[in-house]
PDB file of C-alpha atoms in Angstrom:
ATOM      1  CA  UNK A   1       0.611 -21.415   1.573  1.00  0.00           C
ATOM      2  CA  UNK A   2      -0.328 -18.307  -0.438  1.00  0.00           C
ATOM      3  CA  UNK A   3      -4.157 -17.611  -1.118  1.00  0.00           C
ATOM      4  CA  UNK A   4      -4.128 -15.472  -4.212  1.00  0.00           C
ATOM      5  CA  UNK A   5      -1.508 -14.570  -6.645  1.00  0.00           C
ATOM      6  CA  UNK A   6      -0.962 -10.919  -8.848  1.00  0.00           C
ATOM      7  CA  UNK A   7       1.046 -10.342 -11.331  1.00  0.00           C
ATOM      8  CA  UNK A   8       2.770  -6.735 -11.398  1.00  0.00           C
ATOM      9  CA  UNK A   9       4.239  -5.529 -14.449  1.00  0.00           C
ATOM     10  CA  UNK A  10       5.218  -2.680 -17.251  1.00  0.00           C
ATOM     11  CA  UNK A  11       2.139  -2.760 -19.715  1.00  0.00           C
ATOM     12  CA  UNK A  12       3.481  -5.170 -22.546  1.00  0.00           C
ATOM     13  CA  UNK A  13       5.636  -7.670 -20.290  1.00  0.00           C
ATOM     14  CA  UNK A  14       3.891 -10.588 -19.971  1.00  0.00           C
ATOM     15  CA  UNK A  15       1.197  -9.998 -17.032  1.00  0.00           C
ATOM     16  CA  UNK A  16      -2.005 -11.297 -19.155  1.00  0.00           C
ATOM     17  CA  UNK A  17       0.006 -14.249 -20.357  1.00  0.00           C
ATOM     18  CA  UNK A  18       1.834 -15.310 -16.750  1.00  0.00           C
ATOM     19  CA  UNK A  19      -1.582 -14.906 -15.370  1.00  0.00           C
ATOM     20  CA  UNK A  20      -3.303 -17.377 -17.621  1.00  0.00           C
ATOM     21  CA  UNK A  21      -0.253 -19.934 -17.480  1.00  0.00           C
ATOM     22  CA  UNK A  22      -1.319 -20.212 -13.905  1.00  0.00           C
ATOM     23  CA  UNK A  23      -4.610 -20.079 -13.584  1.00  0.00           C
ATOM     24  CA  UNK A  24      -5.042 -22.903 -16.305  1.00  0.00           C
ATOM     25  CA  UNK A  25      -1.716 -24.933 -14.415  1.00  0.00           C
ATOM     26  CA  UNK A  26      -1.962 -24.289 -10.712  1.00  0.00           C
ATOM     27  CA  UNK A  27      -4.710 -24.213  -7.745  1.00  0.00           C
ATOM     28  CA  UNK A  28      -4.063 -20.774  -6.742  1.00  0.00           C
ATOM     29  CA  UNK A  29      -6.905 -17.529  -7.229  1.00  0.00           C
ATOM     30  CA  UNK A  30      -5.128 -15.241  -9.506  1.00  0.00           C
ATOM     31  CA  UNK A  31      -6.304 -11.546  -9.619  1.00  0.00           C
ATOM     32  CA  UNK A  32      -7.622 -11.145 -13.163  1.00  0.00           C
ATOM     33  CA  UNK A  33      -8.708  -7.100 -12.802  1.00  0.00           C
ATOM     34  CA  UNK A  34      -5.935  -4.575 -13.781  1.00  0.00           C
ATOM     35  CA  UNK A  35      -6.693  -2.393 -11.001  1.00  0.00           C
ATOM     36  CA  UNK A  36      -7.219  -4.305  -8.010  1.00  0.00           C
ATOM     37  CA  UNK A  37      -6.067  -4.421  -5.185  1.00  0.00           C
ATOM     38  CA  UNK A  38      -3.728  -1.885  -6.852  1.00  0.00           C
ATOM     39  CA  UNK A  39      -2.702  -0.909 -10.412  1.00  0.00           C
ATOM     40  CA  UNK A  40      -0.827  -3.948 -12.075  1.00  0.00           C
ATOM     41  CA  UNK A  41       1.663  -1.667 -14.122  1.00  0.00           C
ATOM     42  CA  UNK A  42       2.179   0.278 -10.805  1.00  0.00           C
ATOM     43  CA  UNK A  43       5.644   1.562  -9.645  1.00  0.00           C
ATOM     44  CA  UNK A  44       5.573   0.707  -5.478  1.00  0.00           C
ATOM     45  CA  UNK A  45       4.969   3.517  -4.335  1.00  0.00           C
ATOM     46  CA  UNK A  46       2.064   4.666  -7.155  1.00  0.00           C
ATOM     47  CA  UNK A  47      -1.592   4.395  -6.242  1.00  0.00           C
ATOM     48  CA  UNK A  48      -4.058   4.823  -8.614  1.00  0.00           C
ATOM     49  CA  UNK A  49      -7.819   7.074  -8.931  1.00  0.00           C
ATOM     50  CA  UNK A  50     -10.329   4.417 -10.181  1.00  0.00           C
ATOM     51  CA  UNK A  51     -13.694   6.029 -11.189  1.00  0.00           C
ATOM     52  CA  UNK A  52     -15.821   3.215 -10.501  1.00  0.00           C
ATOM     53  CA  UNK A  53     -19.296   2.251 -12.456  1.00  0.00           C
ATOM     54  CA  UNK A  54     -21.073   4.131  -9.757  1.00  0.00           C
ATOM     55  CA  UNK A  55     -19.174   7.434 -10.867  1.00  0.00           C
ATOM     56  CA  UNK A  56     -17.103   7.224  -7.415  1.00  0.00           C
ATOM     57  CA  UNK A  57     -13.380   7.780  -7.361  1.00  0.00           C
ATOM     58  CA  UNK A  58     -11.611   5.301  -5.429  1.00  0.00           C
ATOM     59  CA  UNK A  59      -8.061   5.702  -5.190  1.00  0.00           C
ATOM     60  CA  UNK A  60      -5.959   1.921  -4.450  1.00  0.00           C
ATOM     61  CA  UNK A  61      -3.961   1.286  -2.300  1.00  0.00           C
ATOM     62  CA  UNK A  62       0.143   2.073  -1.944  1.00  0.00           C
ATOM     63  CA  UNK A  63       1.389  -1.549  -3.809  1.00  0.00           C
ATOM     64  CA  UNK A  64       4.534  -1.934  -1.446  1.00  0.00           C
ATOM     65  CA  UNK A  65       1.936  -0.869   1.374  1.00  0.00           C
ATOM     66  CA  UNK A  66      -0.469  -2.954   0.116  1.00  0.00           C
ATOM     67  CA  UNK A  67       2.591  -6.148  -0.030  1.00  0.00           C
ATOM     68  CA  UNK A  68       3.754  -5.796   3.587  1.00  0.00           C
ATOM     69  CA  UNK A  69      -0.016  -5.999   4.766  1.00  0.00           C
ATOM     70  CA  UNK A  70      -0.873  -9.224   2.825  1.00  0.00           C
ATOM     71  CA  UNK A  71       1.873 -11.781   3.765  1.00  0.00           C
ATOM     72  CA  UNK A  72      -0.724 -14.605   2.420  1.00  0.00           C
ATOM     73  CA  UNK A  73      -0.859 -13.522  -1.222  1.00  0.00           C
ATOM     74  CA  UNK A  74       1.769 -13.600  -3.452  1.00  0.00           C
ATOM     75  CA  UNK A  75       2.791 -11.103  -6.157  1.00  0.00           C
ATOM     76  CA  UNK A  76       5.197 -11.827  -9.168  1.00  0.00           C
ATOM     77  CA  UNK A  77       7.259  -9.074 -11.317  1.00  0.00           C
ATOM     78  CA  UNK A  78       7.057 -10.310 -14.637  1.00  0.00           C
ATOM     79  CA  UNK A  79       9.867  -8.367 -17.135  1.00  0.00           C
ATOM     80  CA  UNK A  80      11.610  -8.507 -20.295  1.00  0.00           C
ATOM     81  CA  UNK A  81      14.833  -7.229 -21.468  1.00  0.00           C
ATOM     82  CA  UNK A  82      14.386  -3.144 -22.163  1.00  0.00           C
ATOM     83  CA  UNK A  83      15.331  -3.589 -25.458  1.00  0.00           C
ATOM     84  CA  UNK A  84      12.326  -6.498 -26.462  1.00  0.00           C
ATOM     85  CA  UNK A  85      10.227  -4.142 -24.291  1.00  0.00           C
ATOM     86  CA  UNK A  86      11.113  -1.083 -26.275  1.00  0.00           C
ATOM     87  CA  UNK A  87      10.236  -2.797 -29.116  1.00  0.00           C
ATOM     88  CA  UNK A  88       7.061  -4.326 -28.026  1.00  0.00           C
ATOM     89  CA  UNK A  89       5.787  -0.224 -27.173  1.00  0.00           C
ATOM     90  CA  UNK A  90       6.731   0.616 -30.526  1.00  0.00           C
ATOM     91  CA  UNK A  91       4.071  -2.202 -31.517  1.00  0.00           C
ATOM     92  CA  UNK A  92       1.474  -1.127 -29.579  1.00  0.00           C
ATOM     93  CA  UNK A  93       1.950   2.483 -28.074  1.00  0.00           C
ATOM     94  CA  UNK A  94      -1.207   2.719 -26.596  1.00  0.00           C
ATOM     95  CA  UNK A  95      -1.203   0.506 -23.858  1.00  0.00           C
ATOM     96  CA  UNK A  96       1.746   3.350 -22.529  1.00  0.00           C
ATOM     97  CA  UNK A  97       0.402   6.113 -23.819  1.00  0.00           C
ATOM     98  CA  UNK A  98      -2.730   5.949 -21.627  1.00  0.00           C
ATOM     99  CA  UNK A  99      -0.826   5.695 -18.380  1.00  0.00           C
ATOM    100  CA  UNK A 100       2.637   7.398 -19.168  1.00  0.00           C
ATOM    101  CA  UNK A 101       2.003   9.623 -21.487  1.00  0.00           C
ATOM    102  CA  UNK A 102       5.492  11.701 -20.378  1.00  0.00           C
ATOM    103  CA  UNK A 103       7.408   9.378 -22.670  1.00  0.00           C
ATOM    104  CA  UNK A 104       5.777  10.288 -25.605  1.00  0.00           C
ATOM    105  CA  UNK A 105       6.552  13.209 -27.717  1.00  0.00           C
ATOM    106  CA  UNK A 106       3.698  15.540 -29.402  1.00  0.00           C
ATOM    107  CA  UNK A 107       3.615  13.781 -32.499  1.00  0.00           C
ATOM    108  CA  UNK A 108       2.850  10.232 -29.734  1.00  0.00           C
ATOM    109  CA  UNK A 109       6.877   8.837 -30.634  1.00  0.00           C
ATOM    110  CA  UNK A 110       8.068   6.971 -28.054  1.00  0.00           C
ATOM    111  CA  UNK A 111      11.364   9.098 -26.523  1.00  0.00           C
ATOM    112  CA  UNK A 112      13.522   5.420 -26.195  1.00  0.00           C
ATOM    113  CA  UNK A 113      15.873   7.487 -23.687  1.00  0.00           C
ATOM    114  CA  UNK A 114      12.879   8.282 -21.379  1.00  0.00           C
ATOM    115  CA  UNK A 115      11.798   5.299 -21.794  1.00  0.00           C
ATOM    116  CA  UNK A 116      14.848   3.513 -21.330  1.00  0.00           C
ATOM    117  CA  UNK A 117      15.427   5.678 -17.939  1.00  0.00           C
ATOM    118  CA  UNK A 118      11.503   4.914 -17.045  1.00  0.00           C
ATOM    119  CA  UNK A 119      12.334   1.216 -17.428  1.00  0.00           C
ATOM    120  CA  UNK A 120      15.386   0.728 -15.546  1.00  0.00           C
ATOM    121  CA  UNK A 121      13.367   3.149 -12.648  1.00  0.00           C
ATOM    122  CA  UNK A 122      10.976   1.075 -12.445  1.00  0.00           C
ATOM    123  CA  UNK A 123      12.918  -1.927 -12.588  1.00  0.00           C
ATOM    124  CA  UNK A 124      14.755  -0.654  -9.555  1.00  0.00           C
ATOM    125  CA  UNK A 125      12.162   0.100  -7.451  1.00  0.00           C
ATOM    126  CA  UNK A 126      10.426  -3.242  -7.944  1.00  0.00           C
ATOM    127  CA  UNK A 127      14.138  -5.118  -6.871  1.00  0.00           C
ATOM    128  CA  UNK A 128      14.882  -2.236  -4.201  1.00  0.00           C
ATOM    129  CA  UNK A 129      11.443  -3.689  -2.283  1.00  0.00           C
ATOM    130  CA  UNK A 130      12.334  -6.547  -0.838  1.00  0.00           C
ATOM    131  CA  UNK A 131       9.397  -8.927   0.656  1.00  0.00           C
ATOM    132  CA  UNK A 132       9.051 -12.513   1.211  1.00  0.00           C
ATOM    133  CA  UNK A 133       5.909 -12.637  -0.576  1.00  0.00           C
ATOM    134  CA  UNK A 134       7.257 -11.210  -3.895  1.00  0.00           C
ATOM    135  CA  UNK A 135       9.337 -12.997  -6.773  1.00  0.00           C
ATOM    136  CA  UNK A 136      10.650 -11.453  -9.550  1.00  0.00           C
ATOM    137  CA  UNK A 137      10.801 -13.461 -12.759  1.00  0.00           C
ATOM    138  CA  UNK A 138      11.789 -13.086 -16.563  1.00  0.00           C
ATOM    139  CA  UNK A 139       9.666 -13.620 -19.221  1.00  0.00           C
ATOM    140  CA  UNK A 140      12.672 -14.951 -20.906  1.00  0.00           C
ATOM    141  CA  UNK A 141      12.735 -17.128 -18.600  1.00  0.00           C
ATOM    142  CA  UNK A 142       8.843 -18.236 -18.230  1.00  0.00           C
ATOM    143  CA  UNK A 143       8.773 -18.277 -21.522  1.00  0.00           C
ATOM    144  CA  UNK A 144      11.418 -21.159 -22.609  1.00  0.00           C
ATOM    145  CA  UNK A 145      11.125 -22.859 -19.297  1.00  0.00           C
ATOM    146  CA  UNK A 146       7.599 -22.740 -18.288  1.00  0.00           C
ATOM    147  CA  UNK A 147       7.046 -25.925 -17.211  1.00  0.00           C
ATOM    148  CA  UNK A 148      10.657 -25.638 -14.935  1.00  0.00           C
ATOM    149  CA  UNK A 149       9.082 -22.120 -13.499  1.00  0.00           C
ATOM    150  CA  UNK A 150       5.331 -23.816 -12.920  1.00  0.00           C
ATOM    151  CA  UNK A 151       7.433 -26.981 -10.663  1.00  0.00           C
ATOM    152  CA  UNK A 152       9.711 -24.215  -8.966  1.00  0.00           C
ATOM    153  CA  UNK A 153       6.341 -21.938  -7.863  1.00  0.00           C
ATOM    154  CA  UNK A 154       4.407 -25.187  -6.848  1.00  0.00           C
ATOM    155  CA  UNK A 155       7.385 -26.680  -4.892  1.00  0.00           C
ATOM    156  CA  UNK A 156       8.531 -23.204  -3.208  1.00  0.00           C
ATOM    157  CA  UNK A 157       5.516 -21.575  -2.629  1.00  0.00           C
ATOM    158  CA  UNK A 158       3.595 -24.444  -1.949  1.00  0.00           C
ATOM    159  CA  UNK A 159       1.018 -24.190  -4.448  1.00  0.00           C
ATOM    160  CA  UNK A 160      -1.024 -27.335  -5.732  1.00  0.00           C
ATOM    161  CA  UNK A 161      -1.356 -28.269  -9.085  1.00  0.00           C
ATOM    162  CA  UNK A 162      -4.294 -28.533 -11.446  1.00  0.00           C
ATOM    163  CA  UNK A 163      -3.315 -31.209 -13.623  1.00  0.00           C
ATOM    164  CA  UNK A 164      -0.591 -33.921 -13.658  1.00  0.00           C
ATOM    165  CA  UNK A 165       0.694 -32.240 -17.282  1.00  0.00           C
ATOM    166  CA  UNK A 166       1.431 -28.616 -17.616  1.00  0.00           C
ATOM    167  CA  UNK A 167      -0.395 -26.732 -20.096  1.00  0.00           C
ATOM    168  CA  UNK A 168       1.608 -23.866 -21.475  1.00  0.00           C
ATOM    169  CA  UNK A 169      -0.597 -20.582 -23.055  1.00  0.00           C
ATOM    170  CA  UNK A 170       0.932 -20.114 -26.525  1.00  0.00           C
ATOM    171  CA  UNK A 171      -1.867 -17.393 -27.381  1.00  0.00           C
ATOM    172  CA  UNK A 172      -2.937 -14.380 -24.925  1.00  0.00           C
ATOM    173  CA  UNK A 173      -6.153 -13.003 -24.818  1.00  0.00           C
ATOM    174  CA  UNK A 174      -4.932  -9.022 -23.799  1.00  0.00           C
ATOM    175  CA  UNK A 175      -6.821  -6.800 -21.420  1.00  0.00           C
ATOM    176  CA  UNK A 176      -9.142  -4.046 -22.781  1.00  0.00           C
ATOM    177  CA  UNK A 177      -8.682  -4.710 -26.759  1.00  0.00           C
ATOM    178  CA  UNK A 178      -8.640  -8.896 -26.402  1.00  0.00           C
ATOM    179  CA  UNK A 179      -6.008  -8.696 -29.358  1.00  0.00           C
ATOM    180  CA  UNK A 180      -4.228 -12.583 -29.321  1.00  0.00           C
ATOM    181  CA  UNK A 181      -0.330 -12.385 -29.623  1.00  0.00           C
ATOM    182  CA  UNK A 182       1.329 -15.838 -30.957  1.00  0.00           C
ATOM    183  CA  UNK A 183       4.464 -16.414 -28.979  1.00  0.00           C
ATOM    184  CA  UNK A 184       6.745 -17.849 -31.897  1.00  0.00           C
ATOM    185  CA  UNK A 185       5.438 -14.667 -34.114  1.00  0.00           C
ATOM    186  CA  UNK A 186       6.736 -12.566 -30.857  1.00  0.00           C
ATOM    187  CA  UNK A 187       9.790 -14.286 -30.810  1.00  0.00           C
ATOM    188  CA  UNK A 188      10.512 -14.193 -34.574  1.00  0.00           C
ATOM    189  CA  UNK A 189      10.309 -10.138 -34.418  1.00  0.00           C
ATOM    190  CA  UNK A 190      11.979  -9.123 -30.929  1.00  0.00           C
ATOM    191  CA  UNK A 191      15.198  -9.278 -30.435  1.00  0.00           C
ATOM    192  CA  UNK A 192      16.981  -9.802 -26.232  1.00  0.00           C
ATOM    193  CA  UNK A 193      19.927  -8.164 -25.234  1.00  0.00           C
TER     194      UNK A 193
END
């Protein structure tokens, strides 16, 4: 049985809202800060320099490192489809442009290609680590079926359950700006290939 959960993931793929849908739905801690133990939008083999409160750099750990050495905590890949993640950059460019600002372009456009090739990169370094303790999901997936993912990660990893009736998140409180998203608004302007 797992102790904590994290959810890894490009900025703009669902980590805020897949964390909330299980803290409120299943008795599991689930890391809330960004940065630890390790970057959440982290490739596996990126660490990160954190300048702390007290003005000291600390830089996390290796995430794949970081993986093999906790076999008692769980971490999820959360994605979408490159094109509905395209798409949600173009909405909100700065969550990428802080961290990967190489996919930019002086004027801050998003290059697609780059960021296509960054995508499917990252993508394949994430399915190219292979660890018991890691799942990758779909937010597709989640998303539609979130009460058939919730049974499937409380049955498999035996997790226990909060409540005797899911709760599903339909509005996500994000990170650093605390800007709400509504998930049928999402779904009316994104389009999955």
């Amino acid at each position: 049985m797992y102790k904590k959960v994290k959810i890894i993931g490009l900025q703009r793929s669902g980590t805020n809202w897949l964390s909330q849908l299980i803290k409120v739905n299943l008795d599991i801690d689930v890391y809330t800060d960004p940065l630890l133990p390790f970057f959440k939008h982290a490739l596996p083999d990126e660490s990160e320099i954190v300048i702390q409160s007290t003005n000291k750099s600390v830089i996390t750990p290796v995430p794949a490192e970081y993986i093999a050495d906790h076999p008692d905590e769980l971490f999820i890949v959360i994605y979408k489809p490159r094109k509905a993640w395209l798409e949600s950059i173009e909405r909100k460019k700065v969550d990428l442009q802080q961290k990967r600002p190489f996919l930019f372009d002086n004027e801050n456009n998003l290059v697609h290609e780059e960021a296509a090739k960054f995508y499917d990169n990252y993508m394949k370094a994430w399915l190219d680590l292979c660890q018991p303790n890691l799942l990758i999901v779909s937010y597709l997936d989640v998303l539609y079926n979130f009460s058939l993912f919730l049974l499937r990660l409380k049955k498999r990893q035996k997790i226990g359950a909060k409540r005797k009736k899911w709760v599903n998140i339909n509005k996500v409180r994000h990170s650093k700006r605390f800007v709400c998203e509504d998930k049928e608004k999402y779904l009316k302007h994104s389009s999955y290939e």
